[in-house]
Structures are given as C-alpha cells and as structure tokens.
PDB file of C-alpha atoms in Angstrom:
ATOM      1  CA  MET A1289      69.799  39.968   3.710  1.00 85.00           C
ATOM      2  CA  LYS A1290      67.441  40.503   6.621  1.00 92.00           C
ATOM      3  CA  TYR A1291      68.132  43.611   8.679  1.00 95.00           C
ATOM      4  CA  ASN A1292      67.586  43.773  12.444  1.00 95.00           C
ATOM      5  CA  LYS A1293      65.001  46.221  13.708  1.00 96.00           C
ATOM      6  CA  LEU A1294      67.754  48.089  15.590  1.00 96.00           C
ATOM      7  CA  ILE A1295      71.186  48.526  14.009  1.00 96.00           C
ATOM      8  CA  PRO A1296      73.681  50.706  15.875  1.00 96.00           C
ATOM      9  CA  GLU A1297      75.563  53.049  13.541  1.00 93.00           C
ATOM     10  CA  ILE A1298      78.783  54.141  15.208  1.00 94.00           C
ATOM     11  CA  THR A1299      81.233  56.825  14.156  1.00 91.00           C
ATOM     12  CA  VAL A1300      84.829  55.632  13.785  1.00 93.00           C
ATOM     13  CA  THR A1301      88.049  57.497  13.015  1.00 91.00           C
ATOM     14  CA  SER A1302      89.369  54.905  10.553  1.00 93.00           C
ATOM     15  CA  ILE A1303      87.228  52.407   8.681  1.00 94.00           C
ATOM     16  CA  GLU A1304      90.348  50.317   7.970  1.00 94.00           C
ATOM     17  CA  LYS A1305      91.345  50.082  11.671  1.00 96.00           C
ATOM     18  CA  SER A1306      87.770  49.282  12.660  1.00 96.00           C
ATOM     19  CA  ILE A1307      87.432  46.544  10.035  1.00 96.00           C
ATOM     20  CA  GLU A1308      90.770  45.093  11.192  1.00 96.00           C
ATOM     21  CA  PHE A1309      89.508  44.976  14.793  1.00 97.00           C
ATOM     22  CA  TYR A1310      85.927  43.857  14.225  1.00 98.00           C
ATOM     23  CA  CYS A1311      86.415  41.491  11.277  1.00 97.00           C
ATOM     24  CA  ASN A1312      89.996  40.238  11.399  1.00 96.00           C
ATOM     25  CA  ILE A1313      90.303  39.915  15.187  1.00 96.00           C
ATOM     26  CA  LEU A1314      86.774  39.397  16.543  1.00 97.00           C
ATOM     27  CA  GLY A1315      85.336  37.556  13.541  1.00 97.00           C
ATOM     28  CA  PHE A1316      82.557  39.897  12.432  1.00 98.00           C
ATOM     29  CA  GLU A1317      81.532  39.332   8.824  1.00 97.00           C
ATOM     30  CA  LYS A1318      81.843  42.271   6.445  1.00 96.00           C
ATOM     31  CA  LYS A1319      78.503  42.326   4.610  1.00 96.00           C
ATOM     32  CA  TYR A1320      79.292  45.346   2.457  1.00 93.00           C
ATOM     33  CA  VAL A1321      81.457  48.470   2.291  1.00 91.00           C
ATOM     34  CA  GLY A1322      80.194  51.772   0.892  1.00 85.00           C
ATOM     35  CA  GLU A1323      81.362  52.760  -2.577  1.00 81.00           C
ATOM     36  CA  ASP A1324      83.346  55.656  -1.092  1.00 82.00           C
ATOM     37  CA  LYS A1325      84.747  53.227   1.503  1.00 80.00           C
ATOM     38  CA  ASP A1326      83.598  55.504   4.333  1.00 86.00           C
ATOM     39  CA  PHE A1327      81.237  52.987   5.940  1.00 91.00           C
ATOM     40  CA  ALA A1328      80.929  49.236   6.438  1.00 95.00           C
ATOM     41  CA  PHE A1329      77.987  47.038   7.401  1.00 97.00           C
ATOM     42  CA  ILE A1330      79.131  44.122   9.603  1.00 98.00           C
ATOM     43  CA  SER A1331      77.474  41.233  11.429  1.00 98.00           C
ATOM     44  CA  PHE A1332      78.341  38.714  14.149  1.00 98.00           C
ATOM     45  CA  ASN A1333      76.176  35.786  15.218  1.00 96.00           C
ATOM     46  CA  GLY A1334      72.961  37.664  14.374  1.00 95.00           C
ATOM     47  CA  SER A1335      74.144  41.073  15.657  1.00 97.00           C
ATOM     48  CA  GLN A1336      74.524  43.872  13.117  1.00 98.00           C
ATOM     49  CA  MET A1337      76.387  47.205  13.169  1.00 97.00           C
ATOM     50  CA  LEU A1338      77.269  49.939  10.750  1.00 96.00           C
ATOM     51  CA  LEU A1339      80.683  51.580  11.063  1.00 96.00           C
ATOM     52  CA  GLN A1340      80.692  55.149   9.719  1.00 92.00           C
ATOM     53  CA  GLU A1341      83.997  56.976   9.262  1.00 88.00           C
ATOM     54  CA  SER A1342      84.043  60.305  11.087  1.00 72.00           C
ATOM     55  CA  SER A1343      85.014  62.216   7.946  1.00 64.00           C
ATOM     56  CA  ASN A1344      81.326  62.108   6.967  1.00 59.00           C
ATOM     57  CA  GLU A1345      80.178  65.536   8.190  1.00 68.00           C
ATOM     58  CA  ALA A1346      76.457  64.776   7.712  1.00 67.00           C
ATOM     59  CA  TRP A1347      76.390  62.742  10.940  1.00 64.00           C
ATOM     60  CA  LYS A1348      78.687  64.947  13.006  1.00 68.00           C
ATOM     61  CA  LYS A1349      76.683  66.934  15.572  1.00 74.00           C
ATOM     62  CA  ALA A1350      79.509  67.751  18.016  1.00 78.00           C
ATOM     63  CA  GLU A1351      83.241  67.250  18.348  1.00 81.00           C
ATOM     64  CA  LEU A1352      84.098  63.660  19.148  1.00 81.00           C
ATOM     65  CA  GLU A1353      86.638  62.957  21.845  1.00 87.00           C
ATOM     66  CA  TYR A1354      88.107  59.587  22.721  1.00 90.00           C
ATOM     67  CA  PRO A1355      86.561  57.421  24.090  1.00 91.00           C
ATOM     68  CA  PHE A1356      83.619  57.766  21.714  1.00 90.00           C
ATOM     69  CA  GLY A1357      81.470  55.208  23.539  1.00 86.00           C
ATOM     70  CA  ARG A1358      80.866  57.109  26.761  1.00 88.00           C
ATOM     71  CA  GLY A1359      77.643  56.001  28.390  1.00 88.00           C
ATOM     72  CA  VAL A1360      76.826  53.017  26.203  1.00 92.00           C
ATOM     73  CA  ASN A1361      78.033  49.466  25.814  1.00 94.00           C
ATOM     74  CA  PHE A1362      76.964  46.956  23.226  1.00 97.00           C
ATOM     75  CA  SER A1363      76.024  43.506  24.499  1.00 97.00           C
ATOM     76  CA  ILE A1364      76.806  40.937  21.813  1.00 98.00           C
ATOM     77  CA  GLU A1365      76.001  37.239  22.115  1.00 97.00           C
ATOM     78  CA  ALA A1366      78.821  34.888  21.109  1.00 97.00           C
ATOM     79  CA  LEU A1367      78.969  31.127  20.745  1.00 96.00           C
ATOM     80  CA  SER A1368      82.331  30.967  22.577  1.00 96.00           C
ATOM     81  CA  VAL A1369      83.638  33.889  24.594  1.00 98.00           C
ATOM     82  CA  GLU A1370      86.820  31.931  25.379  1.00 97.00           C
ATOM     83  CA  GLU A1371      87.735  31.915  21.671  1.00 97.00           C
ATOM     84  CA  LEU A1372      87.259  35.685  21.466  1.00 97.00           C
ATOM     85  CA  VAL A1373      89.400  36.265  24.558  1.00 98.00           C
ATOM     86  CA  GLN A1374      92.117  34.074  23.046  1.00 97.00           C
ATOM     87  CA  LYS A1375      92.047  36.032  19.740  1.00 96.00           C
ATOM     88  CA  LEU A1376      92.270  39.356  21.574  1.00 97.00           C
ATOM     89  CA  GLU A1377      95.142  38.136  23.762  1.00 96.00           C
ATOM     90  CA  GLU A1378      97.025  36.810  20.710  1.00 96.00           C
ATOM     91  CA  LYS A1379      96.777  40.274  19.106  1.00 95.00           C
ATOM     92  CA  GLY A1380      97.800  42.001  22.357  1.00 96.00           C
ATOM     93  CA  HIS A1381      94.464  43.803  22.663  1.00 96.00           C
ATOM     94  CA  PRO A1382      93.647  44.371  26.368  1.00 96.00           C
ATOM     95  CA  LEU A1383      90.363  43.396  27.984  1.00 97.00           C
ATOM     96  CA  LEU A1384      88.473  45.920  30.128  1.00 96.00           C
ATOM     97  CA  SER A1385      87.081  43.146  32.289  1.00 96.00           C
ATOM     98  CA  LYS A1386      88.274  39.591  32.540  1.00 95.00           C
ATOM     99  CA  LEU A1387      86.175  36.638  31.518  1.00 97.00           C
ATOM    100  CA  ASP A1388      83.602  36.106  34.261  1.00 97.00           C
ATOM    101  CA  GLU A1389      80.628  33.841  34.924  1.00 97.00           C
ATOM    102  CA  LYS A1390      77.435  35.273  36.418  1.00 96.00           C
ATOM    103  CA  TRP A1391      74.122  33.758  37.408  1.00 97.00           C
ATOM    104  CA  TYR A1392      71.028  35.969  37.671  1.00 95.00           C
ATOM    105  CA  LYS A1393      67.731  35.196  39.393  1.00 95.00           C
ATOM    106  CA  LYS A1394      64.750  35.449  37.062  1.00 91.00           C
ATOM    107  CA  ASP A1395      61.360  33.750  36.981  1.00 90.00           C
ATOM    108  CA  GLY A1396      62.192  31.358  39.821  1.00 92.00           C
ATOM    109  CA  ALA A1397      65.415  30.080  38.239  1.00 96.00           C
ATOM    110  CA  LEU A1398      69.047  31.016  37.758  1.00 97.00           C
ATOM    111  CA  HIS A1399      70.131  32.109  34.280  1.00 97.00           C
ATOM    112  CA  GLY A1400      73.832  32.036  33.552  1.00 97.00           C
ATOM    113  CA  GLU A1401      76.271  33.685  31.207  1.00 97.00           C
ATOM    114  CA  LYS A1402      79.995  34.070  30.684  1.00 98.00           C
ATOM    115  CA  HIS A1403      81.075  37.533  29.627  1.00 98.00           C
ATOM    116  CA  PHE A1404      83.915  40.014  29.274  1.00 98.00           C
ATOM    117  CA  MET A1405      84.315  43.595  28.083  1.00 97.00           C
ATOM    118  CA  VAL A1406      86.689  45.070  25.547  1.00 98.00           C
ATOM    119  CA  MET A1407      87.078  48.534  24.049  1.00 97.00           C
ATOM    120  CA  ASP A1408      87.271  48.998  20.282  1.00 97.00           C
ATOM    121  CA  PRO A1409      89.894  51.321  18.710  1.00 96.00           C
ATOM    122  CA  ASP A1410      87.601  54.357  19.117  1.00 95.00           C
ATOM    123  CA  GLY A1411      86.543  53.682  22.690  1.00 96.00           C
ATOM    124  CA  TYR A1412      83.221  51.912  22.228  1.00 97.00           C
ATOM    125  CA  LEU A1413      82.544  49.323  24.929  1.00 97.00           C
ATOM    126  CA  LEU A1414      81.705  45.825  23.724  1.00 98.00           C
ATOM    127  CA  ARG A1415      80.367  43.239  26.169  1.00 97.00           C
ATOM    128  CA  PHE A1416      80.504  39.762  24.684  1.00 98.00           C
ATOM    129  CA  MET A1417      78.388  37.160  26.441  1.00 98.00           C
ATOM    130  CA  GLU A1418      77.775  33.442  26.077  1.00 98.00           C
ATOM    131  CA  ASP A1419      74.509  31.945  27.332  1.00 97.00           C
ATOM    132  CA  LEU A1420      74.973  29.189  29.915  1.00 97.00           C
ATOM    133  CA  GLY A1421      71.298  28.279  30.140  1.00 96.00           C
ATOM    134  CA  SER A1422      69.283  28.071  33.326  1.00 96.00           C
ATOM    135  CA  LYS A1423      69.045  25.941  36.445  1.00 94.00           C
ATOM    136  CA  PRO A1424      66.697  25.791  39.436  1.00 93.00           C
ATOM    137  CA  LEU A1425      67.329  28.001  42.470  1.00 89.00           C
TER     138      LEU A1425
END
C-alpha cells in the first residue's frame, strides 16, 4: 500500500462508532485495524486517515472536549457528493451545510465544485467536494 505524504491522525472516543460512520455510512475502506483495536487506518478515493481511540494516553496532550475538530476541516474529494448526502440522510445524520455548487475564478477561468459539510461523531468537520471541471470566464 502506498501512503500519502500527509495522513491526518485524529483522536476519537470510540473506534467502533467511528468505523461505523466512516466505513459503513460514508464508504471509507478499512485498510487495517491495530491489534489492540484502538486504531484504524482508512481510505476514501485516495484520501487516507488514521483514527486513534482516545484511550491511548501517549497522544493525549490536553483534555479533549466535544467538538474535537475545532479550527480544522478536512476537504475530501468524492466521485459523487449526491450519493454521500443520500447515505447520510438515510441514516438520519444531519449535514452542517447543504449541498452547494460554487465556481471560483483562477488562472483566467472558472473552476467548479459541488460540496457539503458534515460533522463526524466526535465533532471533526468533513467537507466533501466533487470536481465540476472548468469553463471560460
């Protein structure tokens, strides 16, 4: 397996709840789970993350308070954001921002994406986006 040069490692309260959310709802692939079942390496469309259960004191530098993801959001490219929204709605998991389409000016053209935001069970912000390509100004 090839590892990305940057892999966020996030602290979670329950590895089981996180795997349920990331893998069973969103469709991340579980690459491996630690022998003590206190961490899991997951991937989605080329993105990679490591979920580390908070019971591991080696990583704990301060008390964690919900939401854990204050100040950061993870932008994750998806092939179909509509499918993800549908899966989340079917499971009754609320979105933080509705599905939206945006076009940004860059290099003399417009570059588009569809995106939405959702919060994971521990309060990390996930922004899923789908590339819409580019068009002239």
